[in-house]
Tab-separated table of C-alpha atoms and ligand atoms in Angstrom:
chain	number	residue	atom	x	y	z
A	1	MET	CA	0.000	0.000	0.000
A	2	PRO	CA	1.181	3.568	-0.700
A	3	SER	CA	2.358	6.236	1.768
A	4	ARG	CA	1.665	6.412	5.535
A	5	SER	CA	-0.112	9.744	5.331
A	6	LYS	CA	-3.425	7.962	5.812
A	7	LYS	CA	-4.643	5.900	8.765
A	8	VAL	CA	-4.891	2.197	7.988
A	9	SER	CA	-7.852	0.184	9.246
A	10	VAL	CA	-8.321	-3.574	9.118
A	11	VAL	CA	-11.981	-4.647	9.086
A	12	THR	CA	-12.618	-8.349	9.688
A	13	GLY	CA	-15.953	-9.344	8.198
A	14	GLY	CA	-15.425	-6.487	5.750
A	15	ALA	CA	-17.745	-7.992	3.112
A	16	GLY	CA	-20.602	-8.389	5.575
A	17	PHE	CA	-23.596	-6.147	6.203
A	18	LEU	CA	-22.002	-4.004	8.921
A	19	GLY	CA	-18.361	-4.537	7.911
A	20	SER	CA	-18.968	-3.198	4.404
A	21	HIS	CA	-20.826	-0.112	5.653
A	22	LEU	CA	-18.045	0.508	8.174
A	23	THR	CA	-15.497	0.148	5.365
A	24	ASP	CA	-17.336	2.790	3.322
A	25	ARG	CA	-17.378	5.159	6.287
A	26	LEU	CA	-13.668	4.673	7.015
A	27	LEU	CA	-12.790	5.350	3.366
A	28	THR	CA	-14.909	8.517	3.507
A	29	GLU	CA	-12.955	9.549	6.622
A	30	GLY	CA	-9.727	9.212	4.661
A	31	HIS	CA	-8.527	5.830	5.920
A	32	ARG	CA	-7.043	3.051	3.852
A	33	VAL	CA	-9.014	-0.118	4.520
A	34	ILE	CA	-7.953	-3.758	4.407
A	35	ALA	CA	-11.094	-5.888	4.533
A	36	ILE	CA	-10.763	-9.549	5.464
A	37	ASP	CA	-13.637	-11.989	5.021
A	38	ASN	CA	-14.030	-15.703	4.327
A	39	LEU	CA	-17.361	-14.972	2.592
A	40	VAL	CA	-19.317	-17.552	4.578
A	41	THR	CA	-22.023	-15.029	5.368
A	42	GLY	CA	-20.406	-12.004	3.710
A	43	ASN	CA	-21.149	-11.097	0.113
A	44	PRO	CA	-18.644	-9.841	-2.501
A	45	ALA	CA	-21.442	-7.668	-3.945
A	46	ASN	CA	-21.279	-5.550	-0.759
A	47	ILE	CA	-17.775	-4.359	-1.677
A	48	ALA	CA	-17.983	-4.623	-5.476
A	49	HIS	CA	-18.248	-0.808	-5.747
A	50	LEU	CA	-14.778	-0.510	-4.157
A	51	GLY	CA	-13.015	-2.447	-6.907
A	52	GLY	CA	-10.273	-0.232	-8.327
A	53	ASN	CA	-10.195	2.046	-5.246
A	54	GLU	CA	-6.483	2.344	-4.410
A	55	ASN	CA	-7.267	2.834	-0.719
A	56	PHE	CA	-9.096	-0.463	-0.455
A	57	ARG	CA	-7.833	-4.010	-0.426
A	58	PHE	CA	-9.732	-7.253	0.076
A	59	ILE	CA	-8.215	-10.423	1.509
A	60	LYS	CA	-10.266	-13.618	1.393
A	61	SER	CA	-9.277	-15.489	4.510
A	62	ASN	CA	-10.680	-17.033	7.674
A	63	VAL	CA	-9.631	-14.885	10.632
A	64	SER	CA	-10.232	-17.799	13.018
A	65	SER	CA	-7.156	-19.532	11.531
A	66	TYR	CA	-4.708	-16.638	11.333
A	67	ILE	CA	-4.484	-13.016	10.198
A	68	LEU	CA	-1.554	-11.988	8.071
A	69	VAL	CA	-1.192	-8.267	7.341
A	70	GLU	CA	2.228	-6.926	6.487
A	71	ASP	CA	1.316	-3.223	6.396
A	72	ALA	CA	1.394	-0.886	9.361
A	73	VAL	CA	-2.076	-0.782	10.923
A	74	ASP	CA	-3.723	1.913	13.077
A	75	TYR	CA	-7.136	0.350	13.793
A	76	VAL	CA	-8.442	-3.216	13.880
A	77	PHE	CA	-12.240	-3.553	13.745
A	78	HIS	CA	-13.312	-7.137	14.519
A	79	PHE	CA	-16.675	-7.574	12.781
A	80	ALA	CA	-16.362	-11.116	11.411
A	81	SER	CA	-19.097	-13.459	12.652
A	82	PRO	CA	-22.310	-15.083	11.560
A	83	ALA	CA	-24.874	-12.765	13.139
A	84	SER	CA	-28.365	-14.023	12.404
A	85	PRO	CA	-29.931	-16.723	14.583
A	86	ILE	CA	-30.354	-19.053	11.567
A	87	ASP	CA	-26.719	-18.589	10.542
A	88	TYR	CA	-25.320	-19.329	13.931
A	89	LEU	CA	-27.640	-22.300	14.390
A	90	GLU	CA	-26.378	-23.727	11.108
A	91	LEU	CA	-22.753	-22.692	11.710
A	92	PRO	CA	-22.390	-23.241	15.467
A	93	ILE	CA	-18.712	-24.139	15.532
A	94	PRO	CA	-17.487	-21.426	13.108
A	95	THR	CA	-19.524	-18.962	15.224
A	96	LEU	CA	-17.795	-20.078	18.428
A	97	LYS	CA	-14.420	-20.056	16.703
A	98	VAL	CA	-14.656	-16.582	15.208
A	99	GLY	CA	-15.835	-15.116	18.521
A	100	ALA	CA	-13.043	-16.844	20.434
A	101	LEU	CA	-10.092	-17.666	18.136
A	102	GLY	CA	-10.904	-14.898	15.648
A	103	THR	CA	-11.000	-12.336	18.461
A	104	HIS	CA	-7.705	-13.666	19.813
A	105	ASN	CA	-6.093	-13.353	16.377
A	106	ALA	CA	-7.542	-9.867	15.797
A	107	LEU	CA	-6.305	-8.715	19.221
A	108	GLY	CA	-2.909	-10.250	18.470
A	109	LEU	CA	-2.743	-8.307	15.205
A	110	ALA	CA	-3.692	-5.061	16.970
A	111	LYS	CA	-1.080	-5.702	19.680
A	112	ALA	CA	1.688	-6.431	17.177
A	113	LYS	CA	0.832	-3.289	15.195
A	114	LYS	CA	0.221	-1.119	18.296
A	115	ALA	CA	-3.195	-0.442	16.817
A	116	THR	CA	-6.505	0.490	18.422
A	117	PHE	CA	-8.883	-2.490	18.618
A	118	LEU	CA	-12.679	-2.312	18.403
A	119	LEU	CA	-14.833	-5.376	19.086
A	120	ALA	CA	-18.268	-5.725	17.508
A	121	SER	CA	-20.150	-7.168	20.457
A	122	THR	CA	-23.872	-7.570	20.780
A	123	SER	CA	-27.041	-7.061	22.775
A	124	GLU	CA	-27.092	-10.878	22.877
A	125	CYS	CA	-24.640	-10.519	25.778
A	126	TYR	CA	-27.752	-9.585	27.798
A	127	GLY	CA	-29.524	-12.818	26.698
A	128	ASP	CA	-33.216	-12.857	27.596
A	129	PRO	CA	-32.856	-9.764	29.765
A	130	LEU	CA	-34.317	-9.315	33.219
A	131	VAL	CA	-33.411	-5.611	33.201
A	132	HIS	CA	-35.252	-3.380	30.758
A	133	PRO	CA	-34.094	-1.311	28.946
A	134	GLN	CA	-30.610	-2.793	28.993
A	135	THR	CA	-27.814	-0.738	30.540
A	136	GLU	CA	-24.156	-1.633	30.049
A	137	ASP	CA	-23.709	-2.544	33.698
A	138	TYR	CA	-26.290	-5.371	33.421
A	139	TRP	CA	-24.515	-8.764	33.298
A	140	GLY	CA	-27.200	-10.550	31.331
A	141	ASN	CA	-29.326	-13.681	31.443
A	142	VAL	CA	-27.769	-16.074	28.945
A	143	ASN	CA	-28.341	-19.827	28.573
A	144	PRO	CA	-24.816	-21.092	27.821
A	145	ILE	CA	-25.984	-24.460	26.435
A	146	GLY	CA	-29.001	-23.270	24.426
A	147	PRO	CA	-28.916	-22.923	20.628
A	148	ARG	CA	-28.092	-19.204	20.840
A	149	GLY	CA	-25.313	-19.866	23.347
A	150	VAL	CA	-22.774	-20.373	20.556
A	151	TYR	CA	-23.105	-16.713	19.614
A	152	ASP	CA	-23.858	-15.182	22.998
A	153	GLU	CA	-21.081	-16.941	24.871
A	154	ALA	CA	-18.532	-16.433	22.090
A	155	LYS	CA	-19.228	-12.693	22.211
A	156	ARG	CA	-19.080	-12.668	26.005
A	157	PHE	CA	-15.740	-14.469	25.822
A	158	ALA	CA	-14.636	-11.933	23.180
A	159	GLU	CA	-15.488	-9.084	25.558
A	160	ALA	CA	-13.547	-10.784	28.375
A	161	MET	CA	-10.568	-11.295	26.062
A	162	THR	CA	-10.702	-7.674	24.896
A	163	MET	CA	-10.723	-6.343	28.471
A	164	ALA	CA	-7.850	-8.697	29.374
A	165	TYR	CA	-5.742	-7.296	26.516
A	166	HIS	CA	-6.674	-3.785	27.637
A	167	ARG	CA	-5.788	-4.404	31.281
A	168	PHE	CA	-2.840	-6.763	30.906
A	169	HIS	CA	-1.195	-5.395	27.761
A	170	GLY	CA	-2.373	-1.796	28.172
A	171	MET	CA	-3.935	-1.885	24.728
A	172	ASP	CA	-6.336	0.752	23.443
A	173	THR	CA	-9.548	-1.263	23.069
A	174	LYS	CA	-13.256	-0.474	22.612
A	175	ILE	CA	-16.363	-2.640	22.802
A	176	VAL	CA	-19.619	-1.781	21.044
A	177	ARG	CA	-22.752	-3.731	21.973
A	178	ILE	CA	-24.771	-3.648	18.789
A	179	PHE	CA	-28.572	-3.885	19.005
A	180	ASN	CA	-30.863	-4.931	16.135
A	181	THR	CA	-29.750	-3.070	13.029
A	182	TYR	CA	-31.273	-3.013	9.553
A	183	GLY	CA	-30.612	-1.533	6.143
A	184	PRO	CA	-29.321	-2.259	2.655
A	185	ARG	CA	-26.861	-5.180	2.286
A	186	MET	CA	-28.587	-7.480	4.753
A	187	ARG	CA	-29.008	-10.874	3.130
A	188	LEU	CA	-32.598	-11.379	2.028
A	189	ARG	CA	-32.550	-14.926	3.354
A	190	ASP	CA	-30.477	-14.490	6.470
A	191	GLY	CA	-33.562	-15.338	8.548
A	192	ARG	CA	-33.663	-12.137	10.565
A	193	VAL	CA	-36.998	-10.487	10.980
A	194	VAL	CA	-36.349	-7.390	8.829
A	195	PRO	CA	-35.348	-9.193	5.605
A	196	ALA	CA	-37.824	-12.008	6.349
A	197	PHE	CA	-40.883	-9.738	6.625
A	198	ILE	CA	-39.874	-7.441	3.758
A	199	GLY	CA	-39.082	-10.417	1.485
A	200	GLN	CA	-42.419	-12.006	2.361
A	201	ALA	CA	-44.324	-8.744	1.854
A	202	LEU	CA	-42.721	-8.115	-1.548
A	203	GLY	CA	-43.217	-11.745	-2.597
A	204	GLY	CA	-46.872	-11.800	-1.522
A	205	THR	CA	-46.396	-14.663	0.934
A	206	PRO	CA	-47.519	-14.594	4.592
A	207	LEU	CA	-45.390	-12.752	7.142
A	208	THR	CA	-44.205	-15.398	9.608
A	209	ILE	CA	-44.488	-14.165	13.192
A	210	PHE	CA	-42.719	-16.457	15.639
A	211	GLY	CA	-44.715	-16.868	18.862
A	212	ASP	CA	-47.576	-14.436	19.477
A	213	GLY	CA	-45.564	-11.439	18.293
A	214	SER	CA	-45.581	-9.752	21.704
A	215	GLN	CA	-41.773	-9.947	21.976
A	216	THR	CA	-40.135	-6.570	21.375
A	217	ARG	CA	-37.119	-5.344	19.436
A	218	SER	CA	-35.716	-1.855	18.770
A	219	PHE	CA	-34.427	-1.311	15.238
A	220	CYS	CA	-31.557	1.005	14.320
A	221	PHE	CA	-30.808	2.095	10.761
A	222	VAL	CA	-27.328	1.095	9.662
A	223	SER	CA	-25.957	4.608	8.998
A	224	ASP	CA	-26.807	5.655	12.571
A	225	LEU	CA	-25.108	2.557	13.955
A	226	ILE	CA	-21.946	3.087	11.910
A	227	ASP	CA	-21.779	6.704	13.058
A	228	GLY	CA	-21.880	5.575	16.697
A	229	ILE	CA	-19.178	2.986	16.053
A	230	PHE	CA	-16.922	5.496	14.325
A	231	ARG	CA	-17.295	7.924	17.224
A	232	LEU	CA	-16.493	5.150	19.690
A	233	ALA	CA	-13.370	4.163	17.737
A	234	MET	CA	-12.130	7.761	17.889
A	235	SER	CA	-12.959	8.125	21.611
A	236	ASP	CA	-10.781	7.148	24.550
A	237	PHE	CA	-13.541	5.128	26.228
A	238	HIS	CA	-12.789	1.470	27.043
A	239	GLU	CA	-15.946	0.123	28.699
A	240	PRO	CA	-18.723	-1.399	26.546
A	241	VAL	CA	-21.126	1.054	24.883
A	242	ASN	CA	-24.636	0.179	23.666
A	243	ILE	CA	-25.364	1.459	20.180
A	244	GLY	CA	-28.911	1.034	18.950
A	245	ASN	CA	-32.192	2.828	18.546
A	246	PRO	CA	-34.363	2.893	21.690
A	247	ARG	CA	-37.578	3.029	19.598
A	248	GLU	CA	-39.084	-0.270	20.753
A	249	MET	CA	-41.961	-2.146	19.135
A	250	THR	CA	-43.508	-5.577	19.275
A	251	ILE	CA	-42.807	-7.952	16.398
A	252	LYS	CA	-46.557	-7.893	15.635
A	253	GLN	CA	-46.456	-4.083	15.336
A	254	PHE	CA	-43.398	-4.418	13.125
A	255	ALA	CA	-45.228	-6.876	10.829
A	256	GLU	CA	-48.188	-4.482	10.599
A	257	GLU	CA	-45.869	-1.595	9.727
A	258	ILE	CA	-44.252	-3.612	6.925
A	259	ILE	CA	-47.692	-4.565	5.566
A	260	ARG	CA	-48.790	-0.917	5.676
A	261	ILE	CA	-45.645	0.575	4.130
A	262	THR	CA	-45.304	-2.000	1.329
A	263	GLY	CA	-49.046	-2.079	0.656
A	264	THR	CA	-48.833	-5.874	0.332
A	265	LYS	CA	-51.834	-8.196	0.408
A	266	SER	CA	-49.783	-10.661	2.494
A	267	GLU	CA	-51.376	-11.844	5.713
A	268	ILE	CA	-49.808	-12.836	9.007
A	269	GLU	CA	-49.025	-16.455	9.862
A	270	TYR	CA	-47.972	-17.585	13.339
A	271	LYS	CA	-45.145	-20.082	13.849
A	272	PRO	CA	-43.531	-21.517	17.007
A	273	LEU	CA	-41.195	-19.234	18.951
A	274	PRO	CA	-37.542	-20.345	18.701
A	275	VAL	CA	-35.843	-21.572	21.899
A	276	ASP	CA	-34.453	-18.792	24.149
A	277	ASP	CA	-35.855	-16.011	21.930
A	278	PRO	CA	-35.462	-12.841	24.043
A	279	LYS	CA	-38.863	-11.445	25.119
A	280	VAL	CA	-37.785	-7.814	25.185
A	281	ARG	CA	-34.870	-5.785	23.897
A	282	GLN	CA	-34.235	-2.063	24.048
A	283	PRO	CA	-30.919	-0.279	24.434
A	284	ASP	CA	-30.389	2.282	27.154
A	285	ILE	CA	-28.187	4.737	25.251
A	286	THR	CA	-27.479	7.168	28.096
A	287	ARG	CA	-23.784	6.243	27.946
A	288	ALA	CA	-23.508	6.708	24.161
A	289	ARG	CA	-25.262	10.079	24.442
A	290	LYS	CA	-22.886	11.213	27.182
A	291	VAL	CA	-19.571	9.755	26.045
A	292	LEU	CA	-19.980	9.949	22.264
A	293	ASP	CA	-22.556	12.721	21.916
A	294	TRP	CA	-24.394	10.230	19.729
A	295	GLU	CA	-27.995	9.339	19.182
A	296	PRO	CA	-29.873	7.861	16.217
A	297	ARG	CA	-31.247	10.321	13.683
A	298	VAL	CA	-32.904	8.277	10.930
A	299	ARG	CA	-36.644	7.900	11.379
A	300	PHE	CA	-38.022	4.348	11.226
A	301	GLU	CA	-40.148	4.912	8.137
A	302	GLU	CA	-37.292	6.598	6.251
A	303	GLY	CA	-34.883	3.734	6.999
A	304	ILE	CA	-37.456	1.057	6.228
A	305	VAL	CA	-38.326	2.605	2.848
A	306	LYS	CA	-34.629	2.593	1.868
A	307	THR	CA	-34.352	-1.018	2.995
A	308	ILE	CA	-37.487	-2.064	1.088
A	309	GLU	CA	-36.077	-0.439	-2.071
A	310	TYR	CA	-32.820	-2.351	-1.612
A	311	PHE	CA	-34.603	-5.696	-1.234
A	312	ARG	CA	-36.875	-4.916	-4.178
A	313	GLY	CA	-33.727	-4.486	-6.299
A	314	CYS	CA	-32.299	-7.776	-5.009
A	315	LEU	CA	-35.496	-9.616	-5.897
A	316	GLU	CA	-35.581	-8.063	-9.382
A	317	ARG	CA	-31.999	-9.201	-9.982
A	318	GLY	CA	-32.740	-12.655	-8.554
A	319	GLU	CA	-30.267	-12.137	-5.687
A	320	LEU	CA	-31.988	-14.057	-2.939
A	321	GLY	CA	-29.275	-13.756	-0.320
A	322	GLU	CA	-28.296	-17.374	0.069
A	323	ARG	CA	-25.122	-18.094	1.992
A	324	PHE	CA	-22.143	-18.523	-0.296
A	325	GLU	CA	-20.126	-21.179	1.501
A	326	GLY	CA	-20.151	-23.124	4.710
B	1	UDP	N1	-38.988	-13.325	14.008
B	1	UDP	C1	-40.248	-13.561	13.521
B	1	UDP	N2	-40.379	-14.009	12.242
B	1	UDP	C2	-39.319	-14.223	11.405
B	1	UDP	C3	-38.025	-13.964	11.908
B	1	UDP	C4	-37.896	-13.529	13.218
B	1	UDP	O1	-41.251	-13.376	14.216
B	1	UDP	O2	-39.532	-14.637	10.246
B	1	UDP	C5	-38.849	-12.834	15.389
B	1	UDP	C6	-37.851	-13.603	16.246
B	1	UDP	O3	-38.470	-14.714	16.855
B	1	UDP	C7	-37.444	-12.549	17.228
B	1	UDP	C8	-37.531	-11.245	16.444
B	1	UDP	O4	-38.345	-11.523	15.311
B	1	UDP	O5	-38.353	-12.477	18.301
B	1	UDP	C9	-36.171	-10.744	15.931
B	1	UDP	O6	-35.517	-11.834	15.338
B	1	UDP	P1	-34.161	-11.713	14.552
B	1	UDP	O7	-33.896	-13.059	13.968
B	1	UDP	O8	-34.223	-10.581	13.621
B	1	UDP	O9	-33.033	-11.368	15.607
B	1	UDP	P2	-32.890	-11.417	17.213
B	1	UDP	O10	-33.277	-10.061	17.652
B	1	UDP	O11	-33.776	-12.484	17.783
B	1	UDP	O12	-31.452	-11.710	17.409
C-alpha cells in the first residue's frame, strides 16, 4: 500500500452487512481499509463498488485460523461473525471459533501493530434480559448451552478477552454492543426479521411471526449505527457502549408496519417461537449520548423505505441472499 499519510484500518468481516458499511465510512474519513472476510455469510457484492479504489484491499481469509497483514495498521475492527440466529444455528462451531479464536487473532494483530482495537459485540450478551431497557452494567441472562449460546457466549468471551488485553497489555480497546440493526446489504434470506418480513411482503407470501408477536425489538438504521461505532473508535472510552435505537416495538407491530408501508396483500401467519428467543430488547443509550454525543437520527419509516427499495432491487436481480459457503 502507498504512503503512511493515511490511517490504515483492518476490518474483519469487511464484506458483511455491517463490515462493508463501516469500510465505506472509514474510506470517507480518509482511511485506507484492508477488509478480510471468508465470505461464509459475507457477500462480494457488498464491496464490489470498491473495486479499483487504491485505498481499499480485500483479503479472502478465515480470521479464526490466522491473520496476516504486512502493512502498518492503526485500527483493527473485529466484525467477522455469523450474526443471524439461523446462521449461527447452522454454523455453530465457526460462530464459536470466530468469537473466540478470531478475536484472539484480531487482538494479536492489533497488539503487534500497536493499533486500536474495536470489538463488535452484541445485545445478545444480555440474553433474555431481566433488566429493561438494557444498561451496560447489566450482566445478562444467557443460557450457555441453548442454541443461541454459541453466539452469545462467544461474544461474552470476546469481551472478556478484549478487556484482558486492555488491562494486561495496556492496549487501546473499545467494545460496542450492537442492538438490532437493519438496512441495505442485509441478506434477504439471512432469517432475521427485517429481511424475512420485507421479502415475504414483496413476494406476496404470509409474514411469519414467531410466537404471538408480543416480543419486542428496537431497530436502528445502519448509517446511525456506523456513526456511533466510528465515534467510539475515535474516543478514549474502554468500557462497553450500547449502540442502537431505543424506539421499541412488538414484532406484531413491526409486521403491521411492513404490511402498511409496502401495501402488500400478504397476511400474518404464526409459527412456534424459537428456543431462548429474548422477550424484550431495548438499548439504554445514556452512555452513548454522554460519552460519544451520539444518538440515532434516521426515522423508522425513512430507513425502512430505503431497505425495502434495496430488497426490491435484489429480488428483481434474482439475488436471494443465500449463503455462499459453509
Ligand atoms: N422473528 C419472527 N419471524 C421471522 C423472523 C424472526 O417473528 O420470520 C422474530 C424472532 O423470533 C425474534 C424477532 O423476530 O423475536 C427478531 O428476530 P431476529 O432473527 O431478527 O433477531 P434477534 O433479535 O432475535 O437476534
